[in-house]
Short mmCIF file of C-alpha atoms and ligand atoms in Angstrom, two decimals:
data_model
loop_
_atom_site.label_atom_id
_atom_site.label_comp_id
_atom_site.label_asym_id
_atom_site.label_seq_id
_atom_site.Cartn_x
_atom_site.Cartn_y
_atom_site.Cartn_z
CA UNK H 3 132.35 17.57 -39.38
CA UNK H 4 129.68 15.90 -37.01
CA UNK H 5 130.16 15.58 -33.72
CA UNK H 6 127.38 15.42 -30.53
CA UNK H 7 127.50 14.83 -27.17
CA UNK H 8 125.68 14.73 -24.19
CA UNK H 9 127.81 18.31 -22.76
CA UNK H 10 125.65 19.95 -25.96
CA UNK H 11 122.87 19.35 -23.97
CA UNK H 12 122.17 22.81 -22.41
CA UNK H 13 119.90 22.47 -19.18
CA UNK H 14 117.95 25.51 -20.57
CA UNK H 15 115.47 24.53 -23.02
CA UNK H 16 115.76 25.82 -26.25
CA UNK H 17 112.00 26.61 -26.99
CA UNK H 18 112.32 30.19 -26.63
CA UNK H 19 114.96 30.77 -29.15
CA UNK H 20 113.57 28.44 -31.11
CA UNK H 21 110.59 30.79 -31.80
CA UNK H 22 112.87 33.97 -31.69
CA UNK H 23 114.25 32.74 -35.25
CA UNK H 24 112.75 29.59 -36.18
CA UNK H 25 114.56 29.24 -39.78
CA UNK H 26 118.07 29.97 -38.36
CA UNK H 27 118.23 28.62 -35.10
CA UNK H 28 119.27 25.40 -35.97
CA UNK H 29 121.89 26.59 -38.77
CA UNK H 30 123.26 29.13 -36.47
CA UNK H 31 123.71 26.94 -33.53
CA UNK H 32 125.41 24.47 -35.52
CA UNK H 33 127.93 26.67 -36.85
CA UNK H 34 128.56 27.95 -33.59
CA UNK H 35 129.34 24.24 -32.44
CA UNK H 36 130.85 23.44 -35.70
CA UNK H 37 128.90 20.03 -35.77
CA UNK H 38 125.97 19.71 -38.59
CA UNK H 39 123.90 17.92 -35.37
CA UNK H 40 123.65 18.97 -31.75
CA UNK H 41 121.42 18.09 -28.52
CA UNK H 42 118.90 20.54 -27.21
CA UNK H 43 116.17 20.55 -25.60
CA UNK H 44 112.97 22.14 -27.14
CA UNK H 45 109.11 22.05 -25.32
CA UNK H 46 111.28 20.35 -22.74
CA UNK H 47 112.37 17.00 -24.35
CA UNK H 48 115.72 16.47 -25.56
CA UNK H 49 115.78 16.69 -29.28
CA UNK H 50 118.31 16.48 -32.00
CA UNK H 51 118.52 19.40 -34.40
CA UNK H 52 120.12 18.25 -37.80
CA UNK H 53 121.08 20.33 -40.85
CA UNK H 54 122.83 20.09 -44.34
CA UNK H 55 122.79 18.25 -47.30
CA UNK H 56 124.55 15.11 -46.00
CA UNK H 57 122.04 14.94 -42.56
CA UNK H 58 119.34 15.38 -45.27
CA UNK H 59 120.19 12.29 -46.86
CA UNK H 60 120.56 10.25 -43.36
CA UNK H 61 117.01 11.90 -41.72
CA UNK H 62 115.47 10.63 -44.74
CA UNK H 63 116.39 6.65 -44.17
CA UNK H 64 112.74 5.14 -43.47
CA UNK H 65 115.26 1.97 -41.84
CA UNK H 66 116.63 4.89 -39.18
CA UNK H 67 113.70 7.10 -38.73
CA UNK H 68 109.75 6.55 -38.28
CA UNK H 69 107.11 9.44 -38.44
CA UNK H 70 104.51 8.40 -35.86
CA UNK H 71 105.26 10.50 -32.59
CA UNK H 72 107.14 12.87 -34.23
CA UNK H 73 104.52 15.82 -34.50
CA UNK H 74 104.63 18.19 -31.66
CA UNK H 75 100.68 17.73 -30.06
CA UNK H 76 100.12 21.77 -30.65
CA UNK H 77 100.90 21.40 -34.55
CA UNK H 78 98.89 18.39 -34.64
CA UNK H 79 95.86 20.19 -32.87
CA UNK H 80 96.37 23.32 -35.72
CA UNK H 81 98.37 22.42 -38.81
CA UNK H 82 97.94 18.75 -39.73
CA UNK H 83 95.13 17.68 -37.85
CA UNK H 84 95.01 14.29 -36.68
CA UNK H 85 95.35 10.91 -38.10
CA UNK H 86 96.86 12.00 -41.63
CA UNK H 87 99.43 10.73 -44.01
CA UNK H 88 102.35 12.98 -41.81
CA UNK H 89 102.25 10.41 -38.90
CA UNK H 90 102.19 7.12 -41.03
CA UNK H 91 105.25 4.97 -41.77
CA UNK H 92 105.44 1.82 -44.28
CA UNK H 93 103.04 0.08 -46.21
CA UNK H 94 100.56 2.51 -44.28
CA UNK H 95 102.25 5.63 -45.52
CA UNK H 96 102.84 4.65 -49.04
CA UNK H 97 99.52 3.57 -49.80
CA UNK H 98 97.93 6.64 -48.35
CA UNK H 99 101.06 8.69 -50.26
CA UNK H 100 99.39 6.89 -53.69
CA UNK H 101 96.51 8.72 -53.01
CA UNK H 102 97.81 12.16 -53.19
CA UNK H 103 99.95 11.25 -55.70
CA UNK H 104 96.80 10.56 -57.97
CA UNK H 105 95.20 13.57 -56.85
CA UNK H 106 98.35 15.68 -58.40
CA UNK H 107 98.66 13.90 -61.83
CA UNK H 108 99.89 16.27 -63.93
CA UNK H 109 96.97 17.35 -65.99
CA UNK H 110 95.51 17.83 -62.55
CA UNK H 111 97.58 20.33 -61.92
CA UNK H 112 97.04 21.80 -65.24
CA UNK H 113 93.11 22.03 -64.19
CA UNK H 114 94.52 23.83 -61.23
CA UNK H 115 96.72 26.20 -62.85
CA UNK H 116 93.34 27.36 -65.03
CA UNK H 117 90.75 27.49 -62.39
CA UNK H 118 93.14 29.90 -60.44
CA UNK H 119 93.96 31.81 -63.89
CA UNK H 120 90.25 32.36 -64.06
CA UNK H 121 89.80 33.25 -60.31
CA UNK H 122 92.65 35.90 -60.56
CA UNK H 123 91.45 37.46 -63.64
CA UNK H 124 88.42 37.89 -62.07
CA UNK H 125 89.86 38.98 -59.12
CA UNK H 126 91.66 42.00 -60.43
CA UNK H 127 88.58 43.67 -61.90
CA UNK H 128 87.58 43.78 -57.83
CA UNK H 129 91.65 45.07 -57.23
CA UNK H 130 91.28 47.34 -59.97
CA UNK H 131 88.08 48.81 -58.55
CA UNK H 132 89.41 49.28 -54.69
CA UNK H 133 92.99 50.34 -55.59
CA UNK H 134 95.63 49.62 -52.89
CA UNK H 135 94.93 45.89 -51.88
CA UNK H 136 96.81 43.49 -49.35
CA UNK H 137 98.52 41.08 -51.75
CA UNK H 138 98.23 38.20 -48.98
CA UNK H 139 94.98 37.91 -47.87
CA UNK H 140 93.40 38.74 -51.32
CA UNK H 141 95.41 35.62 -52.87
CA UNK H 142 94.29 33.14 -49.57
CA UNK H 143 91.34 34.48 -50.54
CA UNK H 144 91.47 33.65 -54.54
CA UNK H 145 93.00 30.34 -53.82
CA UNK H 146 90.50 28.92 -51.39
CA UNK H 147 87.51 29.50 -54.46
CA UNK H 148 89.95 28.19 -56.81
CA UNK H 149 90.84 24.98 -55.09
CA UNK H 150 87.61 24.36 -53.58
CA UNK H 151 86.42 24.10 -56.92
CA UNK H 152 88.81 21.93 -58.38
CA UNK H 153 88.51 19.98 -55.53
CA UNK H 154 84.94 19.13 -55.63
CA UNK H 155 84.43 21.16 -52.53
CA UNK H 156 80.48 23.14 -52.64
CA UNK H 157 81.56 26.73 -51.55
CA UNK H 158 78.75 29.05 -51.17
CA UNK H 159 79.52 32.32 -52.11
CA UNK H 160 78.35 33.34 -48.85
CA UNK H 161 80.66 31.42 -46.97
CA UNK H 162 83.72 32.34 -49.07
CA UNK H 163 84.95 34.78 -46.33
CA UNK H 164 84.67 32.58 -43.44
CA UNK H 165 86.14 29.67 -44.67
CA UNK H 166 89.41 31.68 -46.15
CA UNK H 167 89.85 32.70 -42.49
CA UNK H 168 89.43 29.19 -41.18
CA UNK H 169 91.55 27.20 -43.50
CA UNK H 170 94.42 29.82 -43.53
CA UNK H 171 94.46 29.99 -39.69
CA UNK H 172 95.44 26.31 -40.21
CA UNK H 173 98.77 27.57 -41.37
CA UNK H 174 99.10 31.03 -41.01
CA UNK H 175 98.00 31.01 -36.71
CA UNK H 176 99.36 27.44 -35.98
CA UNK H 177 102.94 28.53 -34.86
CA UNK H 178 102.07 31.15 -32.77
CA UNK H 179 101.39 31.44 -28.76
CA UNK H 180 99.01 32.55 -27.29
CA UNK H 181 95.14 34.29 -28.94
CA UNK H 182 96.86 32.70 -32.70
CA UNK H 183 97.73 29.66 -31.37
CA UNK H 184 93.86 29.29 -29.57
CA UNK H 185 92.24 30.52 -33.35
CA UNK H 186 94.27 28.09 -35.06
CA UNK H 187 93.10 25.11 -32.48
CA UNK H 188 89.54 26.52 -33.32
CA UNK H 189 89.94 26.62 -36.71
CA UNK H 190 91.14 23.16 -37.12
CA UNK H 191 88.19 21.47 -35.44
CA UNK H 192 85.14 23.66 -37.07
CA UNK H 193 87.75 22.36 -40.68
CA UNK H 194 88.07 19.04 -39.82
CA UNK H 195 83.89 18.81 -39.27
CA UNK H 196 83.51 20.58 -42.29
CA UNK H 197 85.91 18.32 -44.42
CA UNK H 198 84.02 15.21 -42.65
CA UNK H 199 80.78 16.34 -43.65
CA UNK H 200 81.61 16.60 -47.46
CA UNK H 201 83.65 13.33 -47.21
CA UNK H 202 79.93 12.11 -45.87
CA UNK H 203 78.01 13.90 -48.94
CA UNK H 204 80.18 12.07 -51.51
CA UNK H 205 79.76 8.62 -50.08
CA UNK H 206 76.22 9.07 -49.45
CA UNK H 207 75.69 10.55 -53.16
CA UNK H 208 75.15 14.04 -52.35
CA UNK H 209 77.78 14.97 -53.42
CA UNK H 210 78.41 14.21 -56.97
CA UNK H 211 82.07 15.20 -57.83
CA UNK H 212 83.92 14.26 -60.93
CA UNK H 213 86.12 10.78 -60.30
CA UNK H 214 89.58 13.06 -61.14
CA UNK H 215 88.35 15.23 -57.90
CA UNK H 216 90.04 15.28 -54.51
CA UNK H 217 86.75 14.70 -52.89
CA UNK H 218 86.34 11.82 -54.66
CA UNK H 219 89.41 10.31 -54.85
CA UNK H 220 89.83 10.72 -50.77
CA UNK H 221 86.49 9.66 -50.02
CA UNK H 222 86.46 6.52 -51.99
CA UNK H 223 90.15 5.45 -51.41
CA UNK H 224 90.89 2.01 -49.62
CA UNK H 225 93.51 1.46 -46.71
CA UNK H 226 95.48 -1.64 -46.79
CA UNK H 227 93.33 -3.55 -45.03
CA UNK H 228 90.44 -2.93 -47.70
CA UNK H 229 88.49 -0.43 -46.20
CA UNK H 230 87.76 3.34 -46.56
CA UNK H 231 89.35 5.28 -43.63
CA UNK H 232 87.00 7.20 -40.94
CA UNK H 233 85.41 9.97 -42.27
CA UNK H 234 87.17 11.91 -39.37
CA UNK H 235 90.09 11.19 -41.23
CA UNK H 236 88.99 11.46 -44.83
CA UNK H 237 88.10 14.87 -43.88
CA UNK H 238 91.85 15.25 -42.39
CA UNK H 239 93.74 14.58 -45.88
CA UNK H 240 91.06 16.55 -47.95
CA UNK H 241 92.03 19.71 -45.70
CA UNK H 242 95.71 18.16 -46.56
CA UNK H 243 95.05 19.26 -49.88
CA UNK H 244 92.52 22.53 -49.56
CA UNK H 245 95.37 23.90 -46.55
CA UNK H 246 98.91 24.03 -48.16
CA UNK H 247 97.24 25.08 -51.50
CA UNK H 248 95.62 27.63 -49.92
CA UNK H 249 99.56 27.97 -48.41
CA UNK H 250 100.26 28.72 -51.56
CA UNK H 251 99.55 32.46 -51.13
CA UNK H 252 102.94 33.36 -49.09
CA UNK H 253 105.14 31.76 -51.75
CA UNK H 254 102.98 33.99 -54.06
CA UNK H 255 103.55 36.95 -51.99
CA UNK H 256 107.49 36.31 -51.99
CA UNK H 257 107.56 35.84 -55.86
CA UNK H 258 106.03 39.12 -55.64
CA UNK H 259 108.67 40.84 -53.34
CA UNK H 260 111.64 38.94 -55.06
CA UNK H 261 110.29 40.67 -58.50
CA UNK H 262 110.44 43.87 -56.59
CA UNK H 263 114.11 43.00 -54.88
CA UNK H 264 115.42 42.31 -58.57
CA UNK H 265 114.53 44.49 -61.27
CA UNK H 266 116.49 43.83 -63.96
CA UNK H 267 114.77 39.34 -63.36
CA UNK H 268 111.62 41.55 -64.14
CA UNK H 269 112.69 42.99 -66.89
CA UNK H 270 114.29 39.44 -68.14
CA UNK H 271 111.00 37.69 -67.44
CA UNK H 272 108.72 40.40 -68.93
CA UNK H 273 110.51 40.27 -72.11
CA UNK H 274 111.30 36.95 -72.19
CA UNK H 275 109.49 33.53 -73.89
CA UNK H 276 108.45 31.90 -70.32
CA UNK H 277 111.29 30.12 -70.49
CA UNK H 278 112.91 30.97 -67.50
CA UNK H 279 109.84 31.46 -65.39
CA UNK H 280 110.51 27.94 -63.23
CA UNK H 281 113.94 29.05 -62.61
CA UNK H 282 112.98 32.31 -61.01
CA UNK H 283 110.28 30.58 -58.68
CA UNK H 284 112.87 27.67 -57.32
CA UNK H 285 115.13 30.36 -56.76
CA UNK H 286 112.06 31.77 -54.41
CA UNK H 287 111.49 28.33 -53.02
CA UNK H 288 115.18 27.82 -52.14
CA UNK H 289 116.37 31.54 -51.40
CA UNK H 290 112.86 32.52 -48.89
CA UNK H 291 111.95 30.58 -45.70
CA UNK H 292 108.46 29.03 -45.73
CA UNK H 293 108.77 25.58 -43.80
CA UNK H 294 111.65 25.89 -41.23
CA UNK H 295 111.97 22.09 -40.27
CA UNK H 296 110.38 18.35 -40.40
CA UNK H 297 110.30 15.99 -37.23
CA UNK H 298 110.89 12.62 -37.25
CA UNK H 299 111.64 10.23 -34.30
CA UNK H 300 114.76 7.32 -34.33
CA UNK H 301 113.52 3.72 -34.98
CA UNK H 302 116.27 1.99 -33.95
CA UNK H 303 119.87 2.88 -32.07
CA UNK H 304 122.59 4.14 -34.78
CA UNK H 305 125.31 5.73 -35.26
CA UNK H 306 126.17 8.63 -37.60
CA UNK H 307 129.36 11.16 -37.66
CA UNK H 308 130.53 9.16 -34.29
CA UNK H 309 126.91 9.77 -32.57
CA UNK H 310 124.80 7.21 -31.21
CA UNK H 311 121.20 8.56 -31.80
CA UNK H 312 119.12 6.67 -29.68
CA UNK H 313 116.04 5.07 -30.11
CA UNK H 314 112.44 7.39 -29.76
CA UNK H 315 114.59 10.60 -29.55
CA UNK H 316 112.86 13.43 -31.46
CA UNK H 317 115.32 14.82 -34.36
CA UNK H 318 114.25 17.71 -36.49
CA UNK H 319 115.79 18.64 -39.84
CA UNK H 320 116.74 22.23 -40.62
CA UNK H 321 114.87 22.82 -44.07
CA UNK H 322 116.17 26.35 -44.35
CA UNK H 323 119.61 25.69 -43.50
CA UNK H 324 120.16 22.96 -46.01
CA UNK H 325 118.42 25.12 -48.74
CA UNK H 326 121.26 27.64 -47.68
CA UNK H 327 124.34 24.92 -46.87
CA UNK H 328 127.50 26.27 -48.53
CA UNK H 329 128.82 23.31 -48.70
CA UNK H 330 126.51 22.67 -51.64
CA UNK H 331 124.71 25.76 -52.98
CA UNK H 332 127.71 28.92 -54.17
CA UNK H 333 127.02 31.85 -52.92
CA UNK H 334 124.19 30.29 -51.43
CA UNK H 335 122.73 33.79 -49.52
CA UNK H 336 122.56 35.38 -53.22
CA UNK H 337 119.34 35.54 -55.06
CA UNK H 338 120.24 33.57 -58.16
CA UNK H 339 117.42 31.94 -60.72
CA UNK H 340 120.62 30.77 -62.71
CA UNK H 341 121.36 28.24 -60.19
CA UNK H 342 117.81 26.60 -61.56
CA UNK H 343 118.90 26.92 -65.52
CA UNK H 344 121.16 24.12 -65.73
CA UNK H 345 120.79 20.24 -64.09
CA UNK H 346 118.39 19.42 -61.38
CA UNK H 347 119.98 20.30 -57.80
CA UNK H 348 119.89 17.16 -55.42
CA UNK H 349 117.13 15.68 -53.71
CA UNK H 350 118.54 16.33 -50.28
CA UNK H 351 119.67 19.81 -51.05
CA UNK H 352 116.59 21.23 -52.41
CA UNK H 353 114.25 20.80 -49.50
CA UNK H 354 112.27 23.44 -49.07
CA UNK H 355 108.97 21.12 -49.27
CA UNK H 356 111.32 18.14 -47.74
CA UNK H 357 113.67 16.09 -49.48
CA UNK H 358 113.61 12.54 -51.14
CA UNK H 359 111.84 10.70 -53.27
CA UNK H 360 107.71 12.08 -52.40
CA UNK H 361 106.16 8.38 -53.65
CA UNK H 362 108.52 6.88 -51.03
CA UNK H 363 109.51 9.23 -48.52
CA UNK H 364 107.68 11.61 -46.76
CA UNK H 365 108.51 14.73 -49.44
CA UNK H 366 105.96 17.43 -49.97
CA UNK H 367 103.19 15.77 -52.72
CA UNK H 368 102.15 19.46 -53.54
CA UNK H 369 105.21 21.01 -55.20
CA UNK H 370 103.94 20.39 -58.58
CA UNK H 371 101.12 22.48 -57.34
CA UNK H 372 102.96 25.25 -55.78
CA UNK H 373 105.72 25.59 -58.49
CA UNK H 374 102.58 25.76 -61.23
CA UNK H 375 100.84 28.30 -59.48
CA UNK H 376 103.90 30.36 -58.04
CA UNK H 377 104.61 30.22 -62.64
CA UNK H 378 101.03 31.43 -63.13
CA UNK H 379 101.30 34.13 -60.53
CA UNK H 380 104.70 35.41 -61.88
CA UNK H 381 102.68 35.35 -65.02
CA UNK H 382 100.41 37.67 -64.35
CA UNK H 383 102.72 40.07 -62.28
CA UNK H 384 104.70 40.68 -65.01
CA UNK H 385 103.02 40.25 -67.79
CA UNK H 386 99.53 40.93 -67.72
CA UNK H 387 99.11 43.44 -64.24
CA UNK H 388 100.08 47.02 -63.80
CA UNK H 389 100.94 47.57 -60.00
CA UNK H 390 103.04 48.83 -57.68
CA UNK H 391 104.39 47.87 -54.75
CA UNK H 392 103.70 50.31 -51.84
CA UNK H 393 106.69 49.23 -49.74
CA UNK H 394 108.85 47.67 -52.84
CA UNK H 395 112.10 46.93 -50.19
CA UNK H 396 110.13 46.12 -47.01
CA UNK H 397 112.22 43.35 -45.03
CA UNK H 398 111.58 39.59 -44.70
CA UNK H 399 110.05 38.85 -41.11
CA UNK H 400 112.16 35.91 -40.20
CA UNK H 401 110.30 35.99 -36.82
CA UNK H 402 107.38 35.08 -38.10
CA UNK H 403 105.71 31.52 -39.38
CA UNK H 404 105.52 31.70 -41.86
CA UNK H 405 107.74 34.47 -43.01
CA UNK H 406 106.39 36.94 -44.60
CA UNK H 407 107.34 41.01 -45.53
CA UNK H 408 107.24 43.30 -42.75
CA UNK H 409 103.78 44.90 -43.35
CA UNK H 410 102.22 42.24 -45.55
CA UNK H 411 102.26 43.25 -49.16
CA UNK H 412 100.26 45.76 -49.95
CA UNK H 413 100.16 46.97 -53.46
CA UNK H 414 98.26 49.56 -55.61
CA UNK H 415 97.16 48.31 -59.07
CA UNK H 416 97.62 51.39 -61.51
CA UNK H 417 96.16 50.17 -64.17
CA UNK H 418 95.25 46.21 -65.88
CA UNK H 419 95.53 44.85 -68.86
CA UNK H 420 94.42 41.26 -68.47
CA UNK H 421 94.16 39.99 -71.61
CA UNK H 422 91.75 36.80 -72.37
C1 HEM R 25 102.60 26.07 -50.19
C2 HEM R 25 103.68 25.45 -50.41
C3 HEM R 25 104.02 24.18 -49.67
C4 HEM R 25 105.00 24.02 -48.76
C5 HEM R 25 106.00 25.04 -48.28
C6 HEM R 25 104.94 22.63 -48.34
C7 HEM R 25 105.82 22.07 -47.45
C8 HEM R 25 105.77 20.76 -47.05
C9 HEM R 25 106.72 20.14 -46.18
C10 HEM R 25 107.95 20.80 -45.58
C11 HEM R 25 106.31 18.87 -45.96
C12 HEM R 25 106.94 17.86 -45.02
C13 HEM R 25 107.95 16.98 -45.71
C14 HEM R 25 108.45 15.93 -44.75
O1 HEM R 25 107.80 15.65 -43.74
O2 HEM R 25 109.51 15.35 -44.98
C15 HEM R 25 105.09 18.69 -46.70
C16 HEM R 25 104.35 17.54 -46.71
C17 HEM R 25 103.11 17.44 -47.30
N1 HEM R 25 102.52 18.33 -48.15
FE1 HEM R 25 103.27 20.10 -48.67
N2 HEM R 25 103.90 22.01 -48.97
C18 HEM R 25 103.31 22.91 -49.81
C19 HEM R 25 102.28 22.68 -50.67
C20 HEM R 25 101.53 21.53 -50.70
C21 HEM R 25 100.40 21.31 -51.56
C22 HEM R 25 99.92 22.26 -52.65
C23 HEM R 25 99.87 20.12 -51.23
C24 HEM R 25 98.66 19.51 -51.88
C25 HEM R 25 98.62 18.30 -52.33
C26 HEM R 25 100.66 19.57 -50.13
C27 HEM R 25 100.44 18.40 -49.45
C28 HEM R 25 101.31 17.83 -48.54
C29 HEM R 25 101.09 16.54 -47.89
C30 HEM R 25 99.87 15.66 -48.03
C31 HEM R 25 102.24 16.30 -47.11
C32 HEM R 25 102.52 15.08 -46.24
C33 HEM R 25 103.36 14.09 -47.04
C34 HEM R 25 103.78 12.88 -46.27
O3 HEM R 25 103.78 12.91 -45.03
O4 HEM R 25 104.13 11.87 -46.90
N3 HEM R 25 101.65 20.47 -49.85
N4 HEM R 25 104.78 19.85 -47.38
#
């Protein structure tokens, strides 16, 4: 049932809880009002909160609901950056879309999924030799040389360290207040002159990456009207690749924990042919929270479930939620790989990376990218690394963004036998 009025609209603003539990607020506050929409007000502007399957499939009408103005100014300042492919609508969007879509062809992804096997086989003799390691920031670590070369980004060993801490501070800072928050704003302008500078290299020929490269592909793609964008914004939607695969690392970490949380999967994957490997790592991507909701704003007046929702209100979509609505999913707080086994699930019910079609819509791009390497990491957890987890049943911090165990991750590698 959907229902909304404008006595939902609590004069307190709803920031604060917001940020208390960002993945359930919306789902609980919904049940509570037994409506899958309701009025709030959050950073003090009245905003609809949406969530389930069906509101999935209505938030994602481009005809009801445009991008640009959505993006709260802080996340824009941290996590996006400024001028990318999040804030575009229509023949803007899906031309700029194209070009990530080319940069994550599927042998792409394959070139990917071995520059990262290499990085973490090399990385383990360095695990091996230290012991107890933090999962997390070792694998940020990992990723950022593995992408940056597949990318066509120069890395110089000695900046390796730095620029892990910049480019996950992109994602890993951007939602919190205060000192994080201030990092993350830091962060995001030292990345986005960085990211210009290479886009600069390439066009000038200093830069020589291969054509199949991000660097290349971004620098060198047209907009509509013909021309290249602003190197400003080149640099934007190369660190729209480098950032969320970088991201990668906390899905990595939960595949990780949820091996831990089910032994007898383990023991299923370990002896198994592979087979079921993609199962396990949806179930991850639907069971954990990651991305708690998308923003959009209303185009036009319209009604839904008796509601007007009128024109340039804000409306966010509960990712989490929907991943978790009932209505759809059995069970749906169970940890179950099976679910993945059989058909595909529905576009607008498995949304953890946003739901739709990505070509046309605004979908996640990348989860070609993060399903491969969350399949390679499983890979080598259970199949070619001896560890063990120091806190095997620590907790999921729902409190913080994004979620992560209580404690981060550390493990203690016993022994390795990484085979060629
Ligand atoms: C680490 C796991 C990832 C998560 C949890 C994630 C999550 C998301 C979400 C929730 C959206 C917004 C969808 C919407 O607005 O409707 C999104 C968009 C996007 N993601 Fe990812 N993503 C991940 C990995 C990647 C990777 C590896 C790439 C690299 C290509 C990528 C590139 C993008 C881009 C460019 C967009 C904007 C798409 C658009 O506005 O049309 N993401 N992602």
């Amino acid at each position: 049932m959907i229902t909304l009025n404008l006595s939902d609209l609590k004069s307190a603003d709803s920031t604060i809880a917001l940020l208390r539990d960002p993945y359930r607020f919306i789902s609980r506050r919904a049940s509570e009002l037994g409506a899958d929409a309701f009025l709030t007000r959050l950073l003090l502007r009245p905003t609809t909160c949406m969530t389930g399957v069906e509101a999935a499939g209505v938030f994602y009408d481009p005809a009801r609901f445009q991008r640009a103005g959505a993006a709260p100014g802080a996340l824009q300042k941290t996590l996006f950056g400024q001028g990318g492919v999040q804030g575009l609508d229509g023949e803007d969007h899906r031309q700029r879309k194209a070009m990530f879509l080319q940069i994550v062809q599927p042998d792409r992804v394959e070139a990917l999924a071995e520059s990262v096997t290499r990085s973490w086989r090399r990385a383990v003799d360095d695990w091996e030799a230290v012991g107890r390691i933090q999962l997390y920031p070792r694998l940020q670590e990992l990723l950022t040389l593995a992408v940056c070369e597949w990318a066509g980004v120069p890395l110089p060993a000695a900046e390796v360290e730095d620029r892990t801490r910049q480019l996950s501070a992109l994602f890993d800072e951007a939602g919190q207040i205060g000192v994080g928050h201030l990092r993350s704003r830091a962060a995001r302008r030292a990345a986005d002159r960085w990211a210009a500078a290479v886009i600069d290299h390439v066009r000038a020929g200093k830069l020589d990456p291969p054509p199949s490269s991000a660097a290349y592909v971004v620098a060198h793609h047209r907009e509509p009207n013909g021309r290249p964008m602003a190197s400003r914004v080149a640099g934007v939607e190369l660190l729209n690749v480098l950032r969320p695969t970088i991201a990668t690392a906390v899905y990595i970490t939960l595949v990780a924990h949820a091996l831990d949380a089910h032994p007898a999967w383990r023991k299923r994957l370990a002896t198994g042919d592979g087979s079921e490997d993609t199962a396990f790592v949806e179930e991850v991507r639907r069971h954990y929270p990651f991305f708690p909701a998308v923003a959009a704003v209303v185009r036009e007046d319209f009604h839904w479930g008796g509601h007007l929702f009128v024109k340039g209100r804000r409306v966010l979509l509960d990712l989490y939620g929907t991943n978790h609505d009932n209505r759809y999913w059995i069970n749906p707080e169970r940890f179950d790989p099976e679910r993945f086994l059989g058909e595909e699930p529905d576009r607008f019910a498995f949304v953890p990376q946003g739901g739709g079609d990505p070509a046309a819509h605004h979908r996640c791009p990348g989860e070609p990218i993060a399903t491969r390497l969350m399949v390679v990491a499983l890979d080598q957890f259970v199949r070619h690394m001896t560890y063990t987890a120091v806190a095997p049943s620590a907790p999921v911090d729902f409190g913080r963004l994004p979620a992560l165990p209580t404690g981060g991750y550390p493990i203690r590698l016993v022994a390795t036998g990484i085979s060629a």
